[in-house]
mmCIF file with all atom_site columns, C-alpha atoms and ligand atoms in Angstrom:
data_model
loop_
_atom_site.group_PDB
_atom_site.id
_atom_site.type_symbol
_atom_site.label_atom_id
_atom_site.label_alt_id
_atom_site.label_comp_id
_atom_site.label_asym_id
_atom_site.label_entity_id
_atom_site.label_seq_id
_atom_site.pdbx_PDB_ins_code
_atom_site.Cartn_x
_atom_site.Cartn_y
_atom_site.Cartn_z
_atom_site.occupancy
_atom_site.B_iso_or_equiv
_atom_site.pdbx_formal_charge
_atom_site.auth_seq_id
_atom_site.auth_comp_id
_atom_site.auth_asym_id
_atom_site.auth_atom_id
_atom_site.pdbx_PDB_model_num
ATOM   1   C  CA  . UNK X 1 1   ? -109.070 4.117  -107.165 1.00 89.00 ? 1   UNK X CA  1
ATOM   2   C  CA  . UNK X 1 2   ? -109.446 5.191  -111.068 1.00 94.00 ? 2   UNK X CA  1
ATOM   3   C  CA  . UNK X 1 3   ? -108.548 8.810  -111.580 1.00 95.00 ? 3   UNK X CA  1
ATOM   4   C  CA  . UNK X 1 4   ? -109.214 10.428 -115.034 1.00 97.00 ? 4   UNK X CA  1
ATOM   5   C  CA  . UNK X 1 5   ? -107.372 12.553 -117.305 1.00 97.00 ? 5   UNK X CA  1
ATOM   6   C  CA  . UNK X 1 6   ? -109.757 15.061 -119.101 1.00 97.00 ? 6   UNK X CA  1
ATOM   7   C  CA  . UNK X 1 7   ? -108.153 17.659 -121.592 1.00 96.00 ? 7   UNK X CA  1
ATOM   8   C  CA  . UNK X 1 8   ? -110.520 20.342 -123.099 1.00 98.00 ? 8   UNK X CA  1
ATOM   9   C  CA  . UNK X 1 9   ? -114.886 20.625 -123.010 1.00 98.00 ? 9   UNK X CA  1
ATOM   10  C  CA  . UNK X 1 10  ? -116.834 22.361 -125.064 1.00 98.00 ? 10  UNK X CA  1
ATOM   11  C  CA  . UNK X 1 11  ? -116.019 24.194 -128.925 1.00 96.00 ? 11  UNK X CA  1
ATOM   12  C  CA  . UNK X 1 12  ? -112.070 25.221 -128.340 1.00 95.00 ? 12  UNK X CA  1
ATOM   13  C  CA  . UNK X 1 13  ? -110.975 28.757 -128.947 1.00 93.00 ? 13  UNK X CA  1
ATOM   14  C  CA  . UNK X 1 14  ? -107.967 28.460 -130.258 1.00 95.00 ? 14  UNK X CA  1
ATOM   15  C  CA  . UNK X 1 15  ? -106.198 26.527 -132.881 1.00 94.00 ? 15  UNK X CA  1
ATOM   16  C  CA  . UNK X 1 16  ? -105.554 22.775 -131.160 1.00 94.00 ? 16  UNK X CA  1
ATOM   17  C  CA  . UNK X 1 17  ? -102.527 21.425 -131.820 1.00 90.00 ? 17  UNK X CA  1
ATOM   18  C  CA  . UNK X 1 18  ? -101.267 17.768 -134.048 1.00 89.00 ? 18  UNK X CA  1
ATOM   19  C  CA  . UNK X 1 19  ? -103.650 15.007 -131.752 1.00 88.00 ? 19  UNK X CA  1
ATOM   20  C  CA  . UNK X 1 20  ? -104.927 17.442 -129.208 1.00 91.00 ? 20  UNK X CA  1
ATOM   21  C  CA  . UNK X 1 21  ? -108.949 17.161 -130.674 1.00 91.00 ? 21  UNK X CA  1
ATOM   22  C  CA  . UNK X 1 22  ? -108.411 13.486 -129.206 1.00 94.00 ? 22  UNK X CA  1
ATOM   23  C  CA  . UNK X 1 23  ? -108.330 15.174 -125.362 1.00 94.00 ? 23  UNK X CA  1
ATOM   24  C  CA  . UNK X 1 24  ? -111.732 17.913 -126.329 1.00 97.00 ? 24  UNK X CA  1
ATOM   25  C  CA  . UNK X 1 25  ? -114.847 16.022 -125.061 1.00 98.00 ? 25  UNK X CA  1
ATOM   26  C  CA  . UNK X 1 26  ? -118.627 18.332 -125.806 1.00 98.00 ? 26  UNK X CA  1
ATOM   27  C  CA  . UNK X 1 27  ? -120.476 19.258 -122.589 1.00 98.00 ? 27  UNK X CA  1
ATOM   28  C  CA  . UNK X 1 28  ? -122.756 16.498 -122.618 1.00 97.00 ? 28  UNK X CA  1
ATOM   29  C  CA  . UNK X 1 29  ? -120.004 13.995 -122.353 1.00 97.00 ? 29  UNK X CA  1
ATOM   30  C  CA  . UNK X 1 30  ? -118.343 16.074 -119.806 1.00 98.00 ? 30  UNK X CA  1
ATOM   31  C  CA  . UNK X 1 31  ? -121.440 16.347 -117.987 1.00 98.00 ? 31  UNK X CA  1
ATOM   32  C  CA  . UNK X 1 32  ? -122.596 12.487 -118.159 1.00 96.00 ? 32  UNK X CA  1
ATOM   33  C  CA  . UNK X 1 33  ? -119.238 11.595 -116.533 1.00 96.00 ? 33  UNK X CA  1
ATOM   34  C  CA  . UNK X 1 34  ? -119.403 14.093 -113.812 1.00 97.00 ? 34  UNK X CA  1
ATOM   35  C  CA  . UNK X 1 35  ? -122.998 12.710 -112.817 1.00 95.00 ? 35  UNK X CA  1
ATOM   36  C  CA  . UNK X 1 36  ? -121.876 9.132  -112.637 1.00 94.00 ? 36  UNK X CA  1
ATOM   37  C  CA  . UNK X 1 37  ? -118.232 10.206 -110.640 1.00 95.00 ? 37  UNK X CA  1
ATOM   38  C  CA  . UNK X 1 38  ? -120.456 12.458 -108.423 1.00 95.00 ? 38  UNK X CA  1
ATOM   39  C  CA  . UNK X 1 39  ? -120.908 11.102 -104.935 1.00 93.00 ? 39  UNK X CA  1
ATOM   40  C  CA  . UNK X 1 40  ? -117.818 8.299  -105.684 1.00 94.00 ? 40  UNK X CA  1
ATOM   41  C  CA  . UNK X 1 41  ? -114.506 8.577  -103.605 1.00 91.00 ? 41  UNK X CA  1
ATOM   42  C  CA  . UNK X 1 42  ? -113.100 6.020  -105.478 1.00 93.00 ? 42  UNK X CA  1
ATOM   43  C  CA  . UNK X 1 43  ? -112.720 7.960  -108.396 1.00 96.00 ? 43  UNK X CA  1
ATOM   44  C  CA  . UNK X 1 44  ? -110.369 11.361 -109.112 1.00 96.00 ? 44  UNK X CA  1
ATOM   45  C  CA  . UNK X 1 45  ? -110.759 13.652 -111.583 1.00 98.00 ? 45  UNK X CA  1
ATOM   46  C  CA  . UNK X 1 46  ? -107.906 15.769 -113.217 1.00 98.00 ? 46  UNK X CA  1
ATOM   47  C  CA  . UNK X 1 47  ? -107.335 18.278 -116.085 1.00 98.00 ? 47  UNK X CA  1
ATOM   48  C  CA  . UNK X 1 48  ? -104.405 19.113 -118.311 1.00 97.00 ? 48  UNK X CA  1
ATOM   49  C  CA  . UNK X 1 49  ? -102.988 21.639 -120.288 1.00 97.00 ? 49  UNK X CA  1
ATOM   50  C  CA  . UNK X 1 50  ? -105.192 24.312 -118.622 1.00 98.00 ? 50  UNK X CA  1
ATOM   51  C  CA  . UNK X 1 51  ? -107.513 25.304 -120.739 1.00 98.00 ? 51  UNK X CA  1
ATOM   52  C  CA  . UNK X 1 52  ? -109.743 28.279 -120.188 1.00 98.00 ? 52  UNK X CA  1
ATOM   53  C  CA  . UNK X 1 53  ? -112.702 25.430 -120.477 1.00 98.00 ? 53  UNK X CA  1
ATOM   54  C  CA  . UNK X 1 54  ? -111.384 24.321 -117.201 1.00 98.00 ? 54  UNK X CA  1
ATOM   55  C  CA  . UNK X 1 55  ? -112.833 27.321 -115.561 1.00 98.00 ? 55  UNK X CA  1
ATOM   56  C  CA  . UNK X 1 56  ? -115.903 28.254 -117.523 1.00 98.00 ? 56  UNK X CA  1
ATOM   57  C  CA  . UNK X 1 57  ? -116.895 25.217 -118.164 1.00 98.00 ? 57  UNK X CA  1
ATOM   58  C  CA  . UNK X 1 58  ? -115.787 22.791 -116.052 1.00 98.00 ? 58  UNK X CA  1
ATOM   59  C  CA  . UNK X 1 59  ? -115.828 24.874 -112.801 1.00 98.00 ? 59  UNK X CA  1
ATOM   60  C  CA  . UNK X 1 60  ? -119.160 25.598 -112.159 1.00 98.00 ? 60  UNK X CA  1
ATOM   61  C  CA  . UNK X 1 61  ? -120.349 22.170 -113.500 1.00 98.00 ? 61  UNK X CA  1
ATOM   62  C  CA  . UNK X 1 62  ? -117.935 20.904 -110.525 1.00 98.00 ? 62  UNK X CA  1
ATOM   63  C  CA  . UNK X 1 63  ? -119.165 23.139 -107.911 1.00 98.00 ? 63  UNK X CA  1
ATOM   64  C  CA  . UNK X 1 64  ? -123.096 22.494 -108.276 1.00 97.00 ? 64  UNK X CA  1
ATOM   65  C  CA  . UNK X 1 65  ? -121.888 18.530 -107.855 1.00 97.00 ? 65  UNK X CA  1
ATOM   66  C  CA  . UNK X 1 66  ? -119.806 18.898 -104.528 1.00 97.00 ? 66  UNK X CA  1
ATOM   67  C  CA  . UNK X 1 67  ? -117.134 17.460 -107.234 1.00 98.00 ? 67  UNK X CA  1
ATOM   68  C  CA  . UNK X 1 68  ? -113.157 18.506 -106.610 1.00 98.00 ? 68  UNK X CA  1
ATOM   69  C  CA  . UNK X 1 69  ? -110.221 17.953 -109.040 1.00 98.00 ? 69  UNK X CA  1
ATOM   70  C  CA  . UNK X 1 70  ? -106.701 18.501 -109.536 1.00 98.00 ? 70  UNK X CA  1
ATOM   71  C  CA  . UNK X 1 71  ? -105.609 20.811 -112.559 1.00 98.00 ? 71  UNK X CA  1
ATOM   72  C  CA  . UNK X 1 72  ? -102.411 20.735 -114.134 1.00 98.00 ? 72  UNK X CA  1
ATOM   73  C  CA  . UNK X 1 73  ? -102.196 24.029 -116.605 1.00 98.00 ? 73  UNK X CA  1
ATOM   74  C  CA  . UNK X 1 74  ? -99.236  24.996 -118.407 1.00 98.00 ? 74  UNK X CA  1
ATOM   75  C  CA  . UNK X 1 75  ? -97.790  27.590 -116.990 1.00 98.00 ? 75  UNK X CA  1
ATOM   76  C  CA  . UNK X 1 76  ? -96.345  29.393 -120.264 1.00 98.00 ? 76  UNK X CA  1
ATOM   77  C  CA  . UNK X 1 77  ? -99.390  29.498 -121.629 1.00 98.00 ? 77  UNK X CA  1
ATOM   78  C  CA  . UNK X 1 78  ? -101.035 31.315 -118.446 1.00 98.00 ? 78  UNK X CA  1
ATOM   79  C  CA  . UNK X 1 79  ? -103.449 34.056 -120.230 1.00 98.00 ? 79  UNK X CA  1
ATOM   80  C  CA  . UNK X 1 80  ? -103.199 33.324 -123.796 1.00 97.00 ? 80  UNK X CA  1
ATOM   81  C  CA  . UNK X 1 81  ? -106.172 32.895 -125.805 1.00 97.00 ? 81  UNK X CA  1
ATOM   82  C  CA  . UNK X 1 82  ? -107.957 29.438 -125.745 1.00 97.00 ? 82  UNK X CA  1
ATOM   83  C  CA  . UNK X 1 83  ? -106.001 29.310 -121.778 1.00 98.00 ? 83  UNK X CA  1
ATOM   84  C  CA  . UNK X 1 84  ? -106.912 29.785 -118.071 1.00 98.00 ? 84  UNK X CA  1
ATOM   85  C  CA  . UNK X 1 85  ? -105.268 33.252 -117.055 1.00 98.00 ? 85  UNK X CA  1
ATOM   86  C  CA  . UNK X 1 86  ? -103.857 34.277 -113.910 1.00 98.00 ? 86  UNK X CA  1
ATOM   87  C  CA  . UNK X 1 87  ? -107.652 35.499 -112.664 1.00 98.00 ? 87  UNK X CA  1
ATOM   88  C  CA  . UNK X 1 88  ? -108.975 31.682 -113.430 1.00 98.00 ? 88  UNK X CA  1
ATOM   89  C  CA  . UNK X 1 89  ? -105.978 30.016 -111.612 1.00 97.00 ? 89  UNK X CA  1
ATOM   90  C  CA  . UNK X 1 90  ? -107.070 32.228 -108.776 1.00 97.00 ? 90  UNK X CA  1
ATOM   91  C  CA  . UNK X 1 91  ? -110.569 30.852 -109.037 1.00 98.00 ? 91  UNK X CA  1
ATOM   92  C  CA  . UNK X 1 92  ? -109.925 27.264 -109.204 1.00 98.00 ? 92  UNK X CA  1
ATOM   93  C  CA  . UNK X 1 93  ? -107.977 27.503 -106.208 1.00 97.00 ? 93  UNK X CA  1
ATOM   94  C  CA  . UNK X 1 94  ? -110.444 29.695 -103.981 1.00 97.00 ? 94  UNK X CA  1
ATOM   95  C  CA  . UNK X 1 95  ? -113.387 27.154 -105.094 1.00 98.00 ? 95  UNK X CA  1
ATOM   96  C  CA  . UNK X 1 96  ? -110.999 24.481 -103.550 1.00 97.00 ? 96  UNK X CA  1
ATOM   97  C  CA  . UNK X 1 97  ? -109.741 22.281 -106.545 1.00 98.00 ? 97  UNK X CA  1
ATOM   98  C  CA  . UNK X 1 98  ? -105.734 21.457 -106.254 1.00 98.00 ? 98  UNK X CA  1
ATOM   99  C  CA  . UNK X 1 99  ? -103.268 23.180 -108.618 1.00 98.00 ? 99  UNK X CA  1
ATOM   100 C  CA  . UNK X 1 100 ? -100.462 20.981 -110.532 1.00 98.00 ? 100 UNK X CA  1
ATOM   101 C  CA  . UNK X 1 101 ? -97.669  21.643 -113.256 1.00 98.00 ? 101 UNK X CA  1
ATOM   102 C  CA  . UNK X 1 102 ? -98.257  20.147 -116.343 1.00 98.00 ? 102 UNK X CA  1
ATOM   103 C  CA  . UNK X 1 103 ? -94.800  22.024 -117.021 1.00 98.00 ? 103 UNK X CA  1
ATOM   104 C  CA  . UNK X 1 104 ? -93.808  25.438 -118.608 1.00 98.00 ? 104 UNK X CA  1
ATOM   105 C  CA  . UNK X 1 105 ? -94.987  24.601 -122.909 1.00 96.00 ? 105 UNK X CA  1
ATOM   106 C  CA  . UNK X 1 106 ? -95.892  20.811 -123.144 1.00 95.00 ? 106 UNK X CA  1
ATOM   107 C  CA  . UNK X 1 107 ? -92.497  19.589 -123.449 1.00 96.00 ? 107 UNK X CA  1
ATOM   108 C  CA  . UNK X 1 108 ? -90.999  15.776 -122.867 1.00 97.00 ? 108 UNK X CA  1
ATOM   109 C  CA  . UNK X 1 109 ? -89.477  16.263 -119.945 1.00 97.00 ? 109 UNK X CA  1
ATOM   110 C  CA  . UNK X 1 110 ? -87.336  13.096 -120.430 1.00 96.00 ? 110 UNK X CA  1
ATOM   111 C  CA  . UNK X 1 111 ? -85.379  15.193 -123.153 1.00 96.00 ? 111 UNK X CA  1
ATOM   112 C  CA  . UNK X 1 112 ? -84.458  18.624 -121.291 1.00 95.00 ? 112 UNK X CA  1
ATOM   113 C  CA  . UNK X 1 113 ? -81.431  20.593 -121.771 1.00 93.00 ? 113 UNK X CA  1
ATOM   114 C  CA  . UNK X 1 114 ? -80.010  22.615 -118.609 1.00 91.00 ? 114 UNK X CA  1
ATOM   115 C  CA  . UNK X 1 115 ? -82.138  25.404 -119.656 1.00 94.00 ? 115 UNK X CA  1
ATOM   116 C  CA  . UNK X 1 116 ? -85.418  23.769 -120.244 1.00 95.00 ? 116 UNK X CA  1
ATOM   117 C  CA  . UNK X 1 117 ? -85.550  21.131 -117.496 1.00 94.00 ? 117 UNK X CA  1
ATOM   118 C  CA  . UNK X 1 118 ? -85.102  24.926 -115.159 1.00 94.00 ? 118 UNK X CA  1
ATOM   119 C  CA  . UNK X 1 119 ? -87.924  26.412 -116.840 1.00 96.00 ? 119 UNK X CA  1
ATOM   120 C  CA  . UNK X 1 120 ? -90.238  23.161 -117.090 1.00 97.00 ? 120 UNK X CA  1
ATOM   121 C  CA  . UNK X 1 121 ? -89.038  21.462 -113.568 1.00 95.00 ? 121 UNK X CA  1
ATOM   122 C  CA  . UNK X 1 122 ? -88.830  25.476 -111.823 1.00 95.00 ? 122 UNK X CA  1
ATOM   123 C  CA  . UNK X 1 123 ? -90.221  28.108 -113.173 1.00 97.00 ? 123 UNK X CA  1
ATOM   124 C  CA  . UNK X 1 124 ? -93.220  26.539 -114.477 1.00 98.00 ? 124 UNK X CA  1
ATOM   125 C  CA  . UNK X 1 125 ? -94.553  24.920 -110.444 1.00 97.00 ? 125 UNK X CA  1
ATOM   126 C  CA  . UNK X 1 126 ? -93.261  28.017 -108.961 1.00 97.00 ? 126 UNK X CA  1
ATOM   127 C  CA  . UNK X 1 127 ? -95.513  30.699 -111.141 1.00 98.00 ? 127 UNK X CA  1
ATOM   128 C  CA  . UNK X 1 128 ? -98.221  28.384 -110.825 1.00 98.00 ? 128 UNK X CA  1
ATOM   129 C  CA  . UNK X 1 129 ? -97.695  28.207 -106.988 1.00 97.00 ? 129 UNK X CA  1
ATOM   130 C  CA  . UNK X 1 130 ? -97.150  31.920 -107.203 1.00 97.00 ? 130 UNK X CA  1
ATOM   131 C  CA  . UNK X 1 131 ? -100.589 32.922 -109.111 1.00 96.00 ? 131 UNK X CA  1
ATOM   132 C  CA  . UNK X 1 132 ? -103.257 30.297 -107.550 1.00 95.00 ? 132 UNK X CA  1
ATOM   133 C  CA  . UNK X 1 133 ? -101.323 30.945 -103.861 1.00 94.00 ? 133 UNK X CA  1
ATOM   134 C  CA  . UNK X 1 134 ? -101.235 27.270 -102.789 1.00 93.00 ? 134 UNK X CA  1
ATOM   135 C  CA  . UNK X 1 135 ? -97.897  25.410 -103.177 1.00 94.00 ? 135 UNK X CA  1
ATOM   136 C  CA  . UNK X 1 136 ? -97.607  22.762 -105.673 1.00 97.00 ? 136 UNK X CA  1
ATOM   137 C  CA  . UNK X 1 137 ? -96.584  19.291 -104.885 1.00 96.00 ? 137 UNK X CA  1
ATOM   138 C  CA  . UNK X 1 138 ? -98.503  17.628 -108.000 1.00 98.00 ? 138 UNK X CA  1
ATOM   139 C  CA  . UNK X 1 139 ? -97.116  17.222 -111.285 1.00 98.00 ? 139 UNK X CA  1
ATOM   140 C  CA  . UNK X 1 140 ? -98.407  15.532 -114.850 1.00 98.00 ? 140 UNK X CA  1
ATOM   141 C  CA  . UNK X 1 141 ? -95.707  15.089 -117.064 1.00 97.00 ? 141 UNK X CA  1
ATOM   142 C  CA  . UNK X 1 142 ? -96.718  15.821 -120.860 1.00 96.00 ? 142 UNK X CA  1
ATOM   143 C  CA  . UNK X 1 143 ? -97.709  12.664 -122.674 1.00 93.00 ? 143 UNK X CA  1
ATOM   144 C  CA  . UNK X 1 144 ? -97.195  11.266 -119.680 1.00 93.00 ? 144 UNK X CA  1
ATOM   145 C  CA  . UNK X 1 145 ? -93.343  10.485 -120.469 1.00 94.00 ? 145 UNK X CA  1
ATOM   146 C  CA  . UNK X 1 146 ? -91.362  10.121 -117.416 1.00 93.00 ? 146 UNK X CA  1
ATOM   147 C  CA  . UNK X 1 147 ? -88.218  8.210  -117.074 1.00 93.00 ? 147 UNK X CA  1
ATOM   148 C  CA  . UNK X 1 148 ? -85.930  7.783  -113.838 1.00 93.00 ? 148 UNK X CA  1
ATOM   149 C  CA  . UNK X 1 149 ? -84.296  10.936 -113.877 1.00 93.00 ? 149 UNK X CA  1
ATOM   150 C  CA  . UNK X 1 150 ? -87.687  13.058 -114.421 1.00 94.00 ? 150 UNK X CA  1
ATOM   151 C  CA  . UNK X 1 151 ? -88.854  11.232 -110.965 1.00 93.00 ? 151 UNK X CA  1
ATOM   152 C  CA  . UNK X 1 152 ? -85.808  11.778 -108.641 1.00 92.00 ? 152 UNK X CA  1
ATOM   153 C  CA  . UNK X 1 153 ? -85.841  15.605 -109.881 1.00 93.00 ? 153 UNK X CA  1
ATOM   154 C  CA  . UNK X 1 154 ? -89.115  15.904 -109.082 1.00 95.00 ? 154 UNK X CA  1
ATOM   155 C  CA  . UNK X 1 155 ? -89.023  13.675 -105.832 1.00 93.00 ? 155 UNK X CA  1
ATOM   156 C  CA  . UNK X 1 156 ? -85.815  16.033 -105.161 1.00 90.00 ? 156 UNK X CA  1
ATOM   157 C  CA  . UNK X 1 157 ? -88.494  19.403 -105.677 1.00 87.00 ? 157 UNK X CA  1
ATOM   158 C  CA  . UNK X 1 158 ? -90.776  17.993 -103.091 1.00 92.00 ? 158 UNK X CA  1
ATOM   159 C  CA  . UNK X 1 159 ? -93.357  16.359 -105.716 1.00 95.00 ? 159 UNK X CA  1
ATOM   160 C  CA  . UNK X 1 160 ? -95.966  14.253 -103.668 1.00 95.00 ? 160 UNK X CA  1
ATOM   161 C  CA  . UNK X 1 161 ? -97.914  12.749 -106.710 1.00 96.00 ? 161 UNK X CA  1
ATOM   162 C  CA  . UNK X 1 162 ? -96.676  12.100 -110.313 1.00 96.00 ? 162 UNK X CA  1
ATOM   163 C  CA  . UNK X 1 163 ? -99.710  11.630 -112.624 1.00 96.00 ? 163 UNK X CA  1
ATOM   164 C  CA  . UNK X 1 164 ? -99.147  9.284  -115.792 1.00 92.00 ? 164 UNK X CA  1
ATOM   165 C  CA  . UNK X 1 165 ? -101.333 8.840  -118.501 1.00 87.00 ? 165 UNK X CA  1
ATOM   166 C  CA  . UNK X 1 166 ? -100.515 4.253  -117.983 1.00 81.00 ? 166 UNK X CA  1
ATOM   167 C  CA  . UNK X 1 167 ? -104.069 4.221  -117.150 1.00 77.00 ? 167 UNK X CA  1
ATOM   168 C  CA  . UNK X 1 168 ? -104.714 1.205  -114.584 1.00 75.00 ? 168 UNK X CA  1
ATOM   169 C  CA  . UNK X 1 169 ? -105.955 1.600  -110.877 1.00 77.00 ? 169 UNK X CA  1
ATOM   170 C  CA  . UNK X 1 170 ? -103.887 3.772  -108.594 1.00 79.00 ? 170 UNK X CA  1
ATOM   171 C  CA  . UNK X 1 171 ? -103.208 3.501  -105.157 1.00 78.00 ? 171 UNK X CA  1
ATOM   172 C  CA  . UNK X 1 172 ? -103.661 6.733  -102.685 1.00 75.00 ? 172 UNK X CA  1
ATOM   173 C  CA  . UNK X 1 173 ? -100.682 6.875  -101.349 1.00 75.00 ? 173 UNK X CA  1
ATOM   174 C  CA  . UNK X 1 174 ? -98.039  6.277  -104.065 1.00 85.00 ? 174 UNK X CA  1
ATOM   175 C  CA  . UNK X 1 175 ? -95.966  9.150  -105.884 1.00 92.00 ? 175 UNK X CA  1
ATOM   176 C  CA  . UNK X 1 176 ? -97.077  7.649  -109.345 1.00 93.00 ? 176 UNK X CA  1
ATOM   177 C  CA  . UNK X 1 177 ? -100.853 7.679  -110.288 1.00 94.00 ? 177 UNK X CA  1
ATOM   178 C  CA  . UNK X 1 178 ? -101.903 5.924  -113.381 1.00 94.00 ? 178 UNK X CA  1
ATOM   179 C  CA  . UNK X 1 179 ? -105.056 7.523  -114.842 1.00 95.00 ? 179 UNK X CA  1
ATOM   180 C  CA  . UNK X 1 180 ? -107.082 6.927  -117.735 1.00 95.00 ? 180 UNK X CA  1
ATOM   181 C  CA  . UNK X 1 181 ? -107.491 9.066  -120.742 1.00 95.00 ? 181 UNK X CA  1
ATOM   182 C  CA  . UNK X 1 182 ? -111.212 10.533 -121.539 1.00 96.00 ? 182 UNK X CA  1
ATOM   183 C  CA  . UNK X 1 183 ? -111.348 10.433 -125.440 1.00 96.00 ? 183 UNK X CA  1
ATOM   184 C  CA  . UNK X 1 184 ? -113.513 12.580 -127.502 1.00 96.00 ? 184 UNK X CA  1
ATOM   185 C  CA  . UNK X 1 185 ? -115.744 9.554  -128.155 1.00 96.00 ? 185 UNK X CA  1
ATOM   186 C  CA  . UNK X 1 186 ? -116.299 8.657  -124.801 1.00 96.00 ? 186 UNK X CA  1
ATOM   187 C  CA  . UNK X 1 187 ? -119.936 7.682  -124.357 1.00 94.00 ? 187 UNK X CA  1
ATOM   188 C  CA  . UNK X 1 188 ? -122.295 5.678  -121.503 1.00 91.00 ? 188 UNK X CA  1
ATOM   189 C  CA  . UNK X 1 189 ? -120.860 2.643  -122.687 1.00 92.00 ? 189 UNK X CA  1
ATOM   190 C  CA  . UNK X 1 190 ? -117.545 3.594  -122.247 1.00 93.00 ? 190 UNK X CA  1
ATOM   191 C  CA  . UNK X 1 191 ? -118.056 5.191  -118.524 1.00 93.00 ? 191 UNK X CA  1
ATOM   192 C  CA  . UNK X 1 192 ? -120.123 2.319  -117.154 1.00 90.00 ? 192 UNK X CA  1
ATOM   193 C  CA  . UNK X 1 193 ? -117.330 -0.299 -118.719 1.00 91.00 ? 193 UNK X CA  1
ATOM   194 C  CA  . UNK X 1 194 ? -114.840 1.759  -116.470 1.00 91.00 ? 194 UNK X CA  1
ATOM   195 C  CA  . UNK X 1 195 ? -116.599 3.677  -113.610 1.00 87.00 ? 195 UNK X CA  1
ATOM   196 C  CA  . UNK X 1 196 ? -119.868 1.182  -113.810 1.00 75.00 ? 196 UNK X CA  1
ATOM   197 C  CA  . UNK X 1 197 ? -119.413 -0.516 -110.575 1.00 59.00 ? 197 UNK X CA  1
ATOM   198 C  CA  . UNK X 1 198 ? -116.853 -0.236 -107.758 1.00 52.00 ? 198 UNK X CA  1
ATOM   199 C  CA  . UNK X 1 199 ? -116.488 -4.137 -107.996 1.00 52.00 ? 199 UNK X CA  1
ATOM   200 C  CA  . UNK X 1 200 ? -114.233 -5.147 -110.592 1.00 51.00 ? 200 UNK X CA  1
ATOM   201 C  CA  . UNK X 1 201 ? -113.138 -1.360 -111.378 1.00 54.00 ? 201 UNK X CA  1
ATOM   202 C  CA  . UNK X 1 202 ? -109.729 -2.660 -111.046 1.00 55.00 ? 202 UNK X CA  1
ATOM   203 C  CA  . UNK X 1 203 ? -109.507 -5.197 -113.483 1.00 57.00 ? 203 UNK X CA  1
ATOM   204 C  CA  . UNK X 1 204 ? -111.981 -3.225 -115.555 1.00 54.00 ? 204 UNK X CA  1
ATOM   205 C  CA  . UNK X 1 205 ? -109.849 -0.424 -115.917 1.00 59.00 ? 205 UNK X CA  1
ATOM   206 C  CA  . UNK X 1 206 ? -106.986 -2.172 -117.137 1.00 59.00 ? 206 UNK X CA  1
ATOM   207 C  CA  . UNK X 1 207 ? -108.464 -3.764 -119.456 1.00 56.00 ? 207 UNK X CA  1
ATOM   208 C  CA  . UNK X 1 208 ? -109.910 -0.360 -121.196 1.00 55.00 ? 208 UNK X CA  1
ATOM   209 C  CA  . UNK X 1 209 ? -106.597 0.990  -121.001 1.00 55.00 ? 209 UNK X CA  1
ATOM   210 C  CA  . UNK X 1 210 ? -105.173 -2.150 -123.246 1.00 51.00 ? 210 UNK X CA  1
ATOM   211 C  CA  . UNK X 1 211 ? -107.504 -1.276 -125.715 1.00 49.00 ? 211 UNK X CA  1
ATOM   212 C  CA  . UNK X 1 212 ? -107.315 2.896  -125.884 1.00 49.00 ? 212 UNK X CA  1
ATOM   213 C  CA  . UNK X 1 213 ? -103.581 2.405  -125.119 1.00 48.00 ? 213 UNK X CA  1
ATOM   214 C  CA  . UNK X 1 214 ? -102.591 4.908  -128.485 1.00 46.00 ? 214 UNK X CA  1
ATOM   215 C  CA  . UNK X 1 215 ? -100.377 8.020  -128.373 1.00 48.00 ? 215 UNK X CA  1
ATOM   216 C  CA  . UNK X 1 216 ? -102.357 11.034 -127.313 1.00 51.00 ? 216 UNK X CA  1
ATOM   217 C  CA  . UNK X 1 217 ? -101.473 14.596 -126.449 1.00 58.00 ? 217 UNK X CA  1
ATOM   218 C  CA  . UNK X 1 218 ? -101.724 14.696 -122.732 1.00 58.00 ? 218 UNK X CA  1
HETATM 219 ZN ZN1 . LIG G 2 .   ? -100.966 17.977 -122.056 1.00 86.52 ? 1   LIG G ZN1 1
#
């Protein structure tokens, strides 16, 4: 399957930070992939950084299409302006989409201190578990960086999925999920080349990913 890494939609609120206008897709864009992933099992949909876009805009927009998703906010940044607060946590999780940890404040978690990896690999999945009462078993490491260590800590805390920003098809079953990026300029073009048709979405995939395969901020 081809899962897909979507950042912020609509105008932001706040101030984004160095690359992070790469991740911010406008409703329509949002919109024109939801209506082709509708209906597809062979596609999963996720959202980092937890913006508060992912509940007024991309909530509802879910709902009315049967769609669910997997959210990975950052739990430090629970309630700030521009973010999903402890409310819209609440609400993604009652309407039935899957809570993740996308960490405590968007760090590289191969490059923790004592301290930090606590607060990142801890705190961060237990407040989340704590405020959207589900546990969480899903994590998307920022920029996608993971190295060895990163993995066995997190196998070691009971993490089911790691999601990585490789891009490439992903299997159902295995801890690591590869998903691909959705860019600010994603258009029709773009989404049929990936999602188009379920034969081929394999190869396809990978061979989008080769060519978008730049440093972003997820
Ligand atoms: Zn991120």
């Amino acid at each position: 399957m081809v899962i897909l890494a979507i950042g912020g939609v609509g105008k932001p609120v706040r101030t984004l930070g160095p690359g992070e206008d790469d991740t911010w897709v406008t409703v329509e864009q949002f919109e024109r992939v939801l209506d082709t992933v509708a209906g597809r099992e062979d596609v999963g949909l996720t959202f980092d950084d937890g913006n508060s876009s992912d509940v007024e805009i991309a909530l509802p927009r879910l709902v009315e299409r049967d769609l669910t998703a997997e959210f990975f906010p950052l739990a430090g940044r629970i309630g700030q302006r521009g973010f999903v607060d402890a409310d819209g946590l609440r609400e993604l999780a009652d309407a039935g989409m899957s809570i993740g940890s996308h960490g405590w404040e968007h760090r590289d978690w191969r490059r923790l201190d004592g301290r930090h990896a606590r607060r990142e690999l801890e705190t961060a999945p237990k407040l989340l578990a704590d405020l959207s009462g589900a546990q969480v078993r899903s994590y998307a490491p920022p920029f996608g960086a993971y190295d060895r260590r990163v993995l066995s800590r997190l196998r070691h805390s009971g993490a089911t999925r790691v999601y990585t920003t490789e891009g490439g098809a992903a299997s159902r079953d295995g801890l690591l999920r590869p998903r691909i990026k959705v860019r600010h300029d994603v258009d029709q073009q773009w989404i049929d080349g990936v999602l188009g048709d379920r034969e081929g979405l394999y190869r396809r995939a990978g061979r989008f990913v080769t060519r978008v395969a730049k440093l972003a901020h997820f």
